[in-house]
Coordinates of C-alpha atoms in Angstrom, one line a residue:
M269 CA -22.4 -22.7 31.0
P270 CA -21.5 -19.1 30.1
Q271 CA -22.6 -17.9 26.7
Q272 CA -19.0 -17.1 25.7
S273 CA -17.8 -20.6 26.5
V274 CA -16.1 -22.6 23.8
V275 CA -16.5 -26.4 23.4
I276 CA -14.0 -28.0 21.0
V277 CA -14.7 -31.5 19.8
G278 CA -11.5 -33.2 18.8
S279 CA -8.0 -33.3 20.3
G280 CA -5.8 -33.5 17.2
L281 CA -3.6 -30.8 15.8
A282 CA -6.7 -28.7 14.8
G283 CA -8.4 -28.9 18.2
Y284 CA -5.3 -28.0 20.1
A285 CA -4.3 -25.3 17.6
V286 CA -7.5 -23.5 18.4
A287 CA -7.2 -24.0 22.1
R288 CA -3.6 -22.9 22.3
E289 CA -4.1 -19.8 20.1
L290 CA -7.4 -18.8 21.9
R291 CA -5.7 -19.1 25.3
R292 CA -2.9 -16.9 24.1
L293 CA -5.4 -14.2 23.1
N294 CA -7.8 -14.5 26.0
T295 CA -7.3 -16.0 29.4
D296 CA -10.9 -15.7 30.6
I297 CA -13.0 -17.6 28.0
Q298 CA -14.0 -21.0 29.3
V299 CA -12.7 -23.7 27.0
T300 CA -13.7 -27.4 27.2
L301 CA -12.0 -29.9 24.8
L302 CA -13.7 -33.2 24.3
S303 CA -11.5 -36.1 23.1
A304 CA -12.8 -39.5 21.9
D305 CA -9.4 -41.0 22.9
H306 CA -6.7 -40.3 25.6
G307 CA -6.6 -36.6 24.6
G308 CA -2.8 -36.3 24.8
F309 CA -1.0 -34.0 22.4
Y310 CA 1.3 -35.3 19.7
S311 CA 2.1 -34.6 16.1
K312 CA 0.2 -37.1 13.9
P313 CA 2.5 -36.5 10.8
M314 CA 5.4 -38.0 12.8
L315 CA 3.7 -41.4 12.7
S316 CA 4.8 -42.1 9.1
N317 CA 8.5 -41.7 9.7
A318 CA 8.8 -42.7 13.4
L319 CA 10.7 -45.9 12.7
A320 CA 13.7 -44.3 10.9
T321 CA 13.8 -41.4 13.4
G322 CA 13.9 -43.8 16.3
K323 CA 10.6 -42.7 17.8
T324 CA 8.6 -45.2 19.9
P325 CA 4.8 -44.7 20.3
D326 CA 5.5 -43.5 23.9
S327 CA 8.1 -40.9 22.9
I328 CA 5.8 -39.5 20.1
L329 CA 3.4 -38.3 22.8
N330 CA 4.4 -34.8 23.8
A331 CA 2.1 -34.4 26.8
E332 CA -0.8 -36.3 28.3
A333 CA -4.2 -34.7 28.6
G334 CA -3.7 -33.6 32.3
K335 CA -0.5 -31.8 31.5
M336 CA -2.1 -30.0 28.5
A337 CA -5.1 -29.0 30.6
D338 CA -2.7 -27.4 33.1
Q339 CA -0.6 -25.7 30.5
L340 CA -3.5 -24.2 28.6
N341 CA -5.8 -23.7 31.6
I342 CA -8.7 -25.5 29.9
V343 CA -10.9 -28.5 30.7
I344 CA -10.0 -31.6 28.8
R345 CA -12.3 -34.6 28.9
P346 CA -10.6 -37.8 27.5
Y347 CA -12.6 -40.7 26.3
T348 CA -15.7 -38.5 25.8
R349 CA -17.7 -39.1 22.7
V350 CA -20.3 -36.7 21.2
D351 CA -23.4 -38.5 20.0
A352 CA -25.3 -35.5 18.6
I353 CA -25.5 -31.8 18.4
D354 CA -28.6 -29.8 19.4
A355 CA -28.1 -26.6 17.5
V356 CA -31.3 -25.1 18.8
E357 CA -30.5 -25.5 22.4
E358 CA -26.7 -25.1 21.7
R359 CA -25.8 -28.3 23.5
V360 CA -23.9 -31.4 22.6
L361 CA -25.3 -34.8 23.7
L362 CA -22.5 -37.0 25.1
E363 CA -22.4 -40.8 24.9
N364 CA -23.1 -41.0 28.6
G365 CA -26.3 -39.1 28.2
E366 CA -25.0 -35.7 29.5
R367 CA -26.0 -32.6 27.7
L368 CA -23.2 -30.0 27.6
G369 CA -24.0 -26.4 26.6
Y370 CA -21.8 -24.2 24.5
G371 CA -21.5 -20.6 23.4
R372 CA -19.4 -21.5 20.4
L373 CA -18.9 -25.0 19.2
V374 CA -15.7 -26.0 17.3
L375 CA -15.7 -29.2 15.3
A376 CA -12.2 -30.5 14.8
L377 CA -13.3 -34.1 14.1
G378 CA -10.5 -35.2 11.8
A379 CA -11.0 -37.8 9.1
D380 CA -11.4 -41.6 8.8
P381 CA -9.2 -43.9 6.7
V382 CA -10.8 -44.9 3.4
R383 CA -11.3 -48.7 3.4
L384 CA -11.6 -50.6 0.2
A385 CA -14.2 -53.4 -0.1
I386 CA -11.7 -56.2 -0.8
P387 CA -12.9 -59.8 -0.7
G388 CA -11.1 -62.5 1.1
E389 CA -10.7 -63.8 4.6
G390 CA -7.7 -61.7 5.3
A391 CA -9.3 -58.4 4.4
D392 CA -10.7 -57.8 7.9
E393 CA -7.2 -57.8 9.3
I394 CA -5.9 -54.9 7.2
V395 CA -4.3 -52.3 9.4
S396 CA -4.7 -48.6 9.1
V397 CA -2.8 -45.9 11.0
N398 CA -4.8 -42.7 11.8
D399 CA -3.8 -41.9 15.3
L400 CA -1.3 -42.8 18.0
D401 CA -3.3 -45.8 19.3
D402 CA -3.4 -47.2 15.7
Y403 CA 0.3 -46.7 15.3
R404 CA 1.0 -48.5 18.6
H405 CA -1.0 -51.4 17.3
F406 CA 0.8 -51.3 13.9
R407 CA 4.2 -51.4 15.6
E408 CA 3.2 -54.4 17.7
R409 CA 2.0 -56.1 14.5
I410 CA 5.2 -55.6 12.5
E411 CA 7.5 -56.6 15.4
G412 CA 9.6 -59.6 14.2
K413 CA 7.9 -59.5 10.8
R414 CA 9.7 -59.2 7.4
H415 CA 7.3 -58.3 4.6
I416 CA 4.8 -55.4 4.7
A417 CA 2.3 -54.8 1.9
I418 CA 0.9 -51.3 1.6
L419 CA -2.3 -50.4 -0.3
G420 CA -1.9 -46.9 -1.7
A421 CA 1.1 -45.0 -3.2
G422 CA -0.1 -41.6 -2.2
L423 CA 1.7 -39.3 0.3
I424 CA 1.2 -41.4 3.4
G425 CA 1.8 -44.7 1.6
C426 CA 5.1 -43.5 0.2
E427 CA 6.2 -42.1 3.6
F428 CA 5.4 -45.4 5.4
A429 CA 7.1 -47.4 2.6
N430 CA 10.3 -45.4 2.8
D431 CA 10.3 -45.6 6.6
L432 CA 9.8 -49.3 6.7
A433 CA 12.3 -50.0 4.0
A434 CA 14.9 -47.9 5.8
K435 CA 14.6 -50.2 8.8
G436 CA 15.1 -53.3 6.7
Y437 CA 11.6 -54.4 6.0
Q438 CA 10.6 -55.8 2.6
V439 CA 7.9 -53.5 1.3
S440 CA 5.4 -53.9 -1.6
V441 CA 3.2 -51.0 -2.5
F442 CA 0.0 -51.4 -4.6
D443 CA -1.8 -48.6 -6.4
L444 CA -4.1 -48.2 -9.4
S445 CA -2.2 -45.1 -10.5
P446 CA 0.7 -45.6 -12.9
Q447 CA 3.1 -43.7 -10.6
P448 CA 3.5 -42.9 -6.9
L449 CA 2.0 -39.6 -5.7
G450 CA -0.2 -39.7 -8.8
R451 CA -2.4 -36.8 -7.7
L452 CA 0.6 -34.5 -6.8
L453 CA 3.3 -35.1 -9.3
P454 CA 3.7 -34.9 -13.1
E455 CA 4.7 -38.1 -14.8
Q456 CA 8.4 -37.6 -15.0
A457 CA 8.6 -36.6 -11.4
G458 CA 6.6 -39.6 -10.3
Q459 CA 8.9 -41.9 -12.3
F460 CA 11.9 -40.3 -10.6
L461 CA 10.4 -40.8 -7.1
Q462 CA 9.6 -44.4 -8.0
E463 CA 13.2 -45.1 -9.1
K464 CA 14.7 -43.6 -6.0
L465 CA 12.4 -45.3 -3.6
A466 CA 13.0 -48.6 -5.4
L467 CA 16.7 -48.1 -4.8
A468 CA 15.8 -47.6 -1.1
G469 CA 14.1 -51.0 -1.1
V470 CA 10.5 -50.3 -2.1
N471 CA 8.8 -52.6 -4.6
F472 CA 6.0 -50.8 -6.4
L473 CA 3.1 -52.7 -8.1
L474 CA 1.5 -49.8 -10.0
G475 CA -1.5 -49.8 -12.3
K476 CA -2.8 -52.8 -10.3
T477 CA -5.5 -53.4 -7.8
V478 CA -5.7 -56.1 -5.1
D479 CA -8.6 -58.4 -6.0
K480 CA -8.5 -60.6 -3.0
I481 CA -6.6 -61.0 0.3
G482 CA -6.4 -64.6 1.6
K483 CA -4.7 -65.9 4.7
T484 CA -1.7 -68.1 5.0
D485 CA 0.1 -69.6 8.0
G486 CA 0.9 -66.4 9.9
G487 CA 0.4 -64.0 6.9
Y488 CA -1.5 -63.0 3.9
R489 CA -1.7 -63.5 0.2
L490 CA -2.6 -60.5 -1.9
F491 CA -4.0 -61.5 -5.3
Y492 CA -3.9 -59.1 -8.3
Q493 CA -3.8 -59.3 -12.0
D494 CA -4.4 -62.8 -13.5
E495 CA -4.2 -64.5 -10.1
Q496 CA -0.6 -63.3 -9.5
F497 CA 0.0 -62.8 -5.8
V498 CA 2.3 -61.3 -3.2
E499 CA 2.7 -62.8 0.3
A500 CA 3.1 -60.4 3.2
D501 CA 3.2 -60.6 7.0
V502 CA 1.1 -57.4 7.5
V503 CA -1.1 -55.4 5.2
L504 CA -1.3 -51.6 5.7
S505 CA -4.0 -49.5 4.1
A506 CA -3.0 -46.0 3.1
I507 CA -5.6 -45.3 0.5
G508 CA -6.6 -41.9 1.8
L509 CA -8.8 -40.1 4.3
R510 CA -12.5 -39.2 4.3
P511 CA -13.6 -36.2 6.4
R512 CA -15.8 -37.0 9.4
I513 CA -19.0 -35.3 8.5
G514 CA -21.7 -37.6 10.0
L515 CA -22.1 -35.7 13.3
A516 CA -22.5 -32.4 11.5
E517 CA -24.8 -33.8 8.8
A518 CA -27.1 -35.3 11.4
A519 CA -27.4 -31.8 13.0
G520 CA -28.5 -30.2 9.8
I521 CA -25.1 -28.6 9.0
S522 CA -24.3 -28.3 5.3
V523 CA -21.7 -30.8 4.1
K524 CA -20.2 -31.9 0.8
R525 CA -16.7 -33.5 0.8
G526 CA -16.2 -31.9 4.3
I527 CA -18.2 -29.8 6.7
Q528 CA -18.8 -26.6 4.6
V529 CA -17.5 -23.4 6.2
D530 CA -16.8 -19.9 5.0
R531 CA -13.6 -17.9 5.3
Y532 CA -14.4 -17.3 9.0
L533 CA -14.7 -21.1 9.5
Q534 CA -18.4 -20.5 10.2
S535 CA -20.7 -23.4 9.3
S536 CA -24.2 -23.1 7.9
I537 CA -25.5 -22.9 11.6
Q538 CA -24.6 -19.9 13.7
N539 CA -22.0 -20.4 16.4
I540 CA -20.8 -23.7 15.0
H541 CA -17.3 -23.7 13.4
A542 CA -15.1 -26.4 11.8
L543 CA -11.5 -26.7 10.8
G544 CA -8.9 -29.3 10.0
D545 CA -9.3 -32.5 8.2
C546 CA -13.1 -32.5 8.6
A547 CA -13.6 -29.0 7.1
E548 CA -14.2 -27.8 3.5
V549 CA -13.1 -24.2 3.3
D550 CA -14.4 -22.5 0.1
G551 CA -14.5 -25.9 -1.6
K552 CA -11.0 -26.9 -0.4
V553 CA -10.1 -29.8 1.9
L554 CA -6.5 -29.4 2.9
P555 CA -5.4 -32.1 5.4
F556 CA -1.9 -30.7 6.0
I557 CA -0.1 -29.0 9.0
M558 CA 0.2 -25.5 7.6
P559 CA -3.5 -25.0 6.6
I560 CA -4.5 -26.3 10.1
T561 CA -2.1 -23.9 11.7
H562 CA -3.4 -20.9 9.7
A563 CA -7.0 -21.9 10.4
G564 CA -6.4 -22.4 14.1
R565 CA -4.9 -18.9 14.4
A566 CA -7.7 -17.3 12.4
L567 CA -10.5 -19.1 14.3
A568 CA -9.0 -18.3 17.7
A569 CA -9.0 -14.6 16.9
T570 CA -12.6 -14.8 15.8
L571 CA -13.6 -16.6 19.0
A572 CA -11.7 -14.0 21.0
G573 CA -13.8 -11.2 19.6
T574 CA -11.9 -10.1 16.5
P575 CA -13.6 -11.7 13.4
T576 CA -10.7 -12.8 11.2
R577 CA -11.0 -14.0 7.6
L578 CA -8.9 -17.0 6.8
H579 CA -6.0 -16.5 4.4
Y580 CA -4.0 -19.4 2.9
P581 CA -0.7 -18.4 1.5
A582 CA 1.2 -20.7 -0.8
M583 CA 2.0 -23.7 1.4
P584 CA 4.3 -26.3 -0.2
V585 CA 4.0 -29.8 1.2
L586 CA 7.2 -31.6 2.4
V587 CA 6.9 -35.3 1.6
K588 CA 8.9 -37.3 4.3
T589 CA 10.7 -39.7 1.9
P590 CA 14.4 -39.4 2.7
G591 CA 15.1 -41.9 -0.1
C592 CA 13.9 -39.1 -2.4
P593 CA 13.5 -35.7 -0.8
T594 CA 10.3 -34.2 -2.3
V595 CA 8.5 -30.9 -2.0
V596 CA 5.3 -30.2 -3.9
S597 CA 3.0 -27.3 -4.3
P598 CA 0.3 -28.7 -6.6
P599 CA -1.5 -26.2 -8.9
D600 CA -5.1 -25.5 -8.5
P601 CA -6.9 -28.0 -10.8
H602 CA -9.0 -25.2 -12.3
M603 CA -5.9 -23.2 -13.4
E604 CA -4.7 -23.5 -17.0
G605 CA -1.1 -24.1 -17.6
E606 CA 1.6 -26.5 -18.5
W607 CA 4.4 -28.3 -16.7
Q608 CA 8.0 -27.3 -17.6
I609 CA 10.3 -30.0 -16.4
E610 CA 14.0 -30.3 -16.0
T611 CA 15.5 -33.6 -15.0
S612 CA 18.9 -34.8 -14.1
Q613 CA 20.4 -37.9 -12.4
D614 CA 20.1 -36.2 -9.0
G615 CA 16.8 -34.3 -9.2
V616 CA 13.6 -33.1 -11.0
K617 CA 12.5 -29.5 -11.2
A618 CA 8.9 -29.3 -12.5
L619 CA 7.3 -25.9 -12.8
F620 CA 3.6 -25.4 -13.6
Q621 CA 3.2 -22.1 -15.5
D622 CA 0.5 -20.3 -17.3
A623 CA 0.8 -18.8 -20.8
A624 CA 2.3 -15.6 -19.4
G625 CA 5.0 -17.5 -17.5
N626 CA 3.4 -17.0 -14.1
L627 CA 4.3 -19.8 -11.6
L628 CA 1.2 -21.6 -10.4
G629 CA 2.7 -24.7 -8.8
F630 CA 5.9 -26.8 -8.6
A631 CA 7.3 -30.2 -7.8
L632 CA 10.9 -30.4 -6.6
L633 CA 12.7 -33.7 -6.1
G634 CA 16.2 -34.7 -5.0
T635 CA 18.7 -31.8 -5.2
A636 CA 16.0 -29.5 -6.7
T637 CA 14.4 -29.2 -3.3
S638 CA 17.0 -26.6 -2.6
E639 CA 15.0 -24.2 -4.7
R640 CA 11.9 -24.3 -2.5
Q641 CA 12.5 -21.0 -0.7
T642 CA 13.3 -19.2 -3.9
L643 CA 10.2 -20.4 -5.8
T644 CA 7.6 -20.3 -3.0
P645 CA 7.3 -16.5 -2.9
R646 CA 6.4 -16.6 -6.7
L647 CA 3.3 -18.8 -6.1
P648 CA -0.2 -17.3 -5.8
P649 CA -2.0 -17.7 -2.5
I650 CA -4.3 -20.7 -2.1
L651 CA -7.0 -18.4 -0.6
A652 CA -6.2 -14.7 -1.1

């Protein structure tokens, strides 16, 4: 394989972002994209609000692998797993024993759902949604069911809860945090979100952990504090994601929370790059659409011959909870400041400011989301 060839491992938003941008900049570089699944292109963030928007699993898929290969003039190999990376020989070892050479290797491996070690005979049947195949299975499981229990009141848990409640499901959400979006919102904002989603039909059991999941006839019994329990037809885990670092770590690439890369998305081994949910850029793991888009554009330019340092502007996160519209730009945890919060019946405006009054972050809920465009330019870049 030619030295300039690029092999991309992963067919999610990150992998396709690099392929699309690289092909836009250069039509000659040979690009091979390896996908562990069907390799089709779709927007993973759509999965958490597909019910309310009327999207079926089939309609979420934008294009199958063959169509994407034709559009981008690249080679796409679906259902192709990489077992190991030989960084010395610059080859990847595939599950079928094939050794595929590369000039540059791009790891867009994504992340795996965090699974809690919960005892009980029903624990093995907890569902998680991390890709389109998972979502298809989830939709089949909830068909004709009534009560869905969700483990986790973070961003994905709240989005699924709102989506399910909007379609008439009874929804119970467990989280150890005393409020939903506990890592993103100040207390008053979290309380406002909880109240609005409760009005939409979501029952929060906060400050509580599920101690055991038993099975009933056709459903599950989730035990929590003092042997109290909730019965549900399906249990969905939305605890969070853990970057896929095993393949890189086994190859001797430096990892911490994610695969460590510099501002050029270069790993500790020459000619191996990483981006997306699996990557840790200058200590930051940002599993959101906009960081992936910026990283894909910068890495494509580098691969095309123009080394490009990654820059992250302020990138507020839109939480897809129509029952309580929410936009948040969480402050860097290392920055010193205080929340200044204004509340009303219809919204919450929370600004995180330093002693000089500089805006370092915000949380806007309800009608206050209208101020997003005004406030965002005042925020500092995430990576200057």
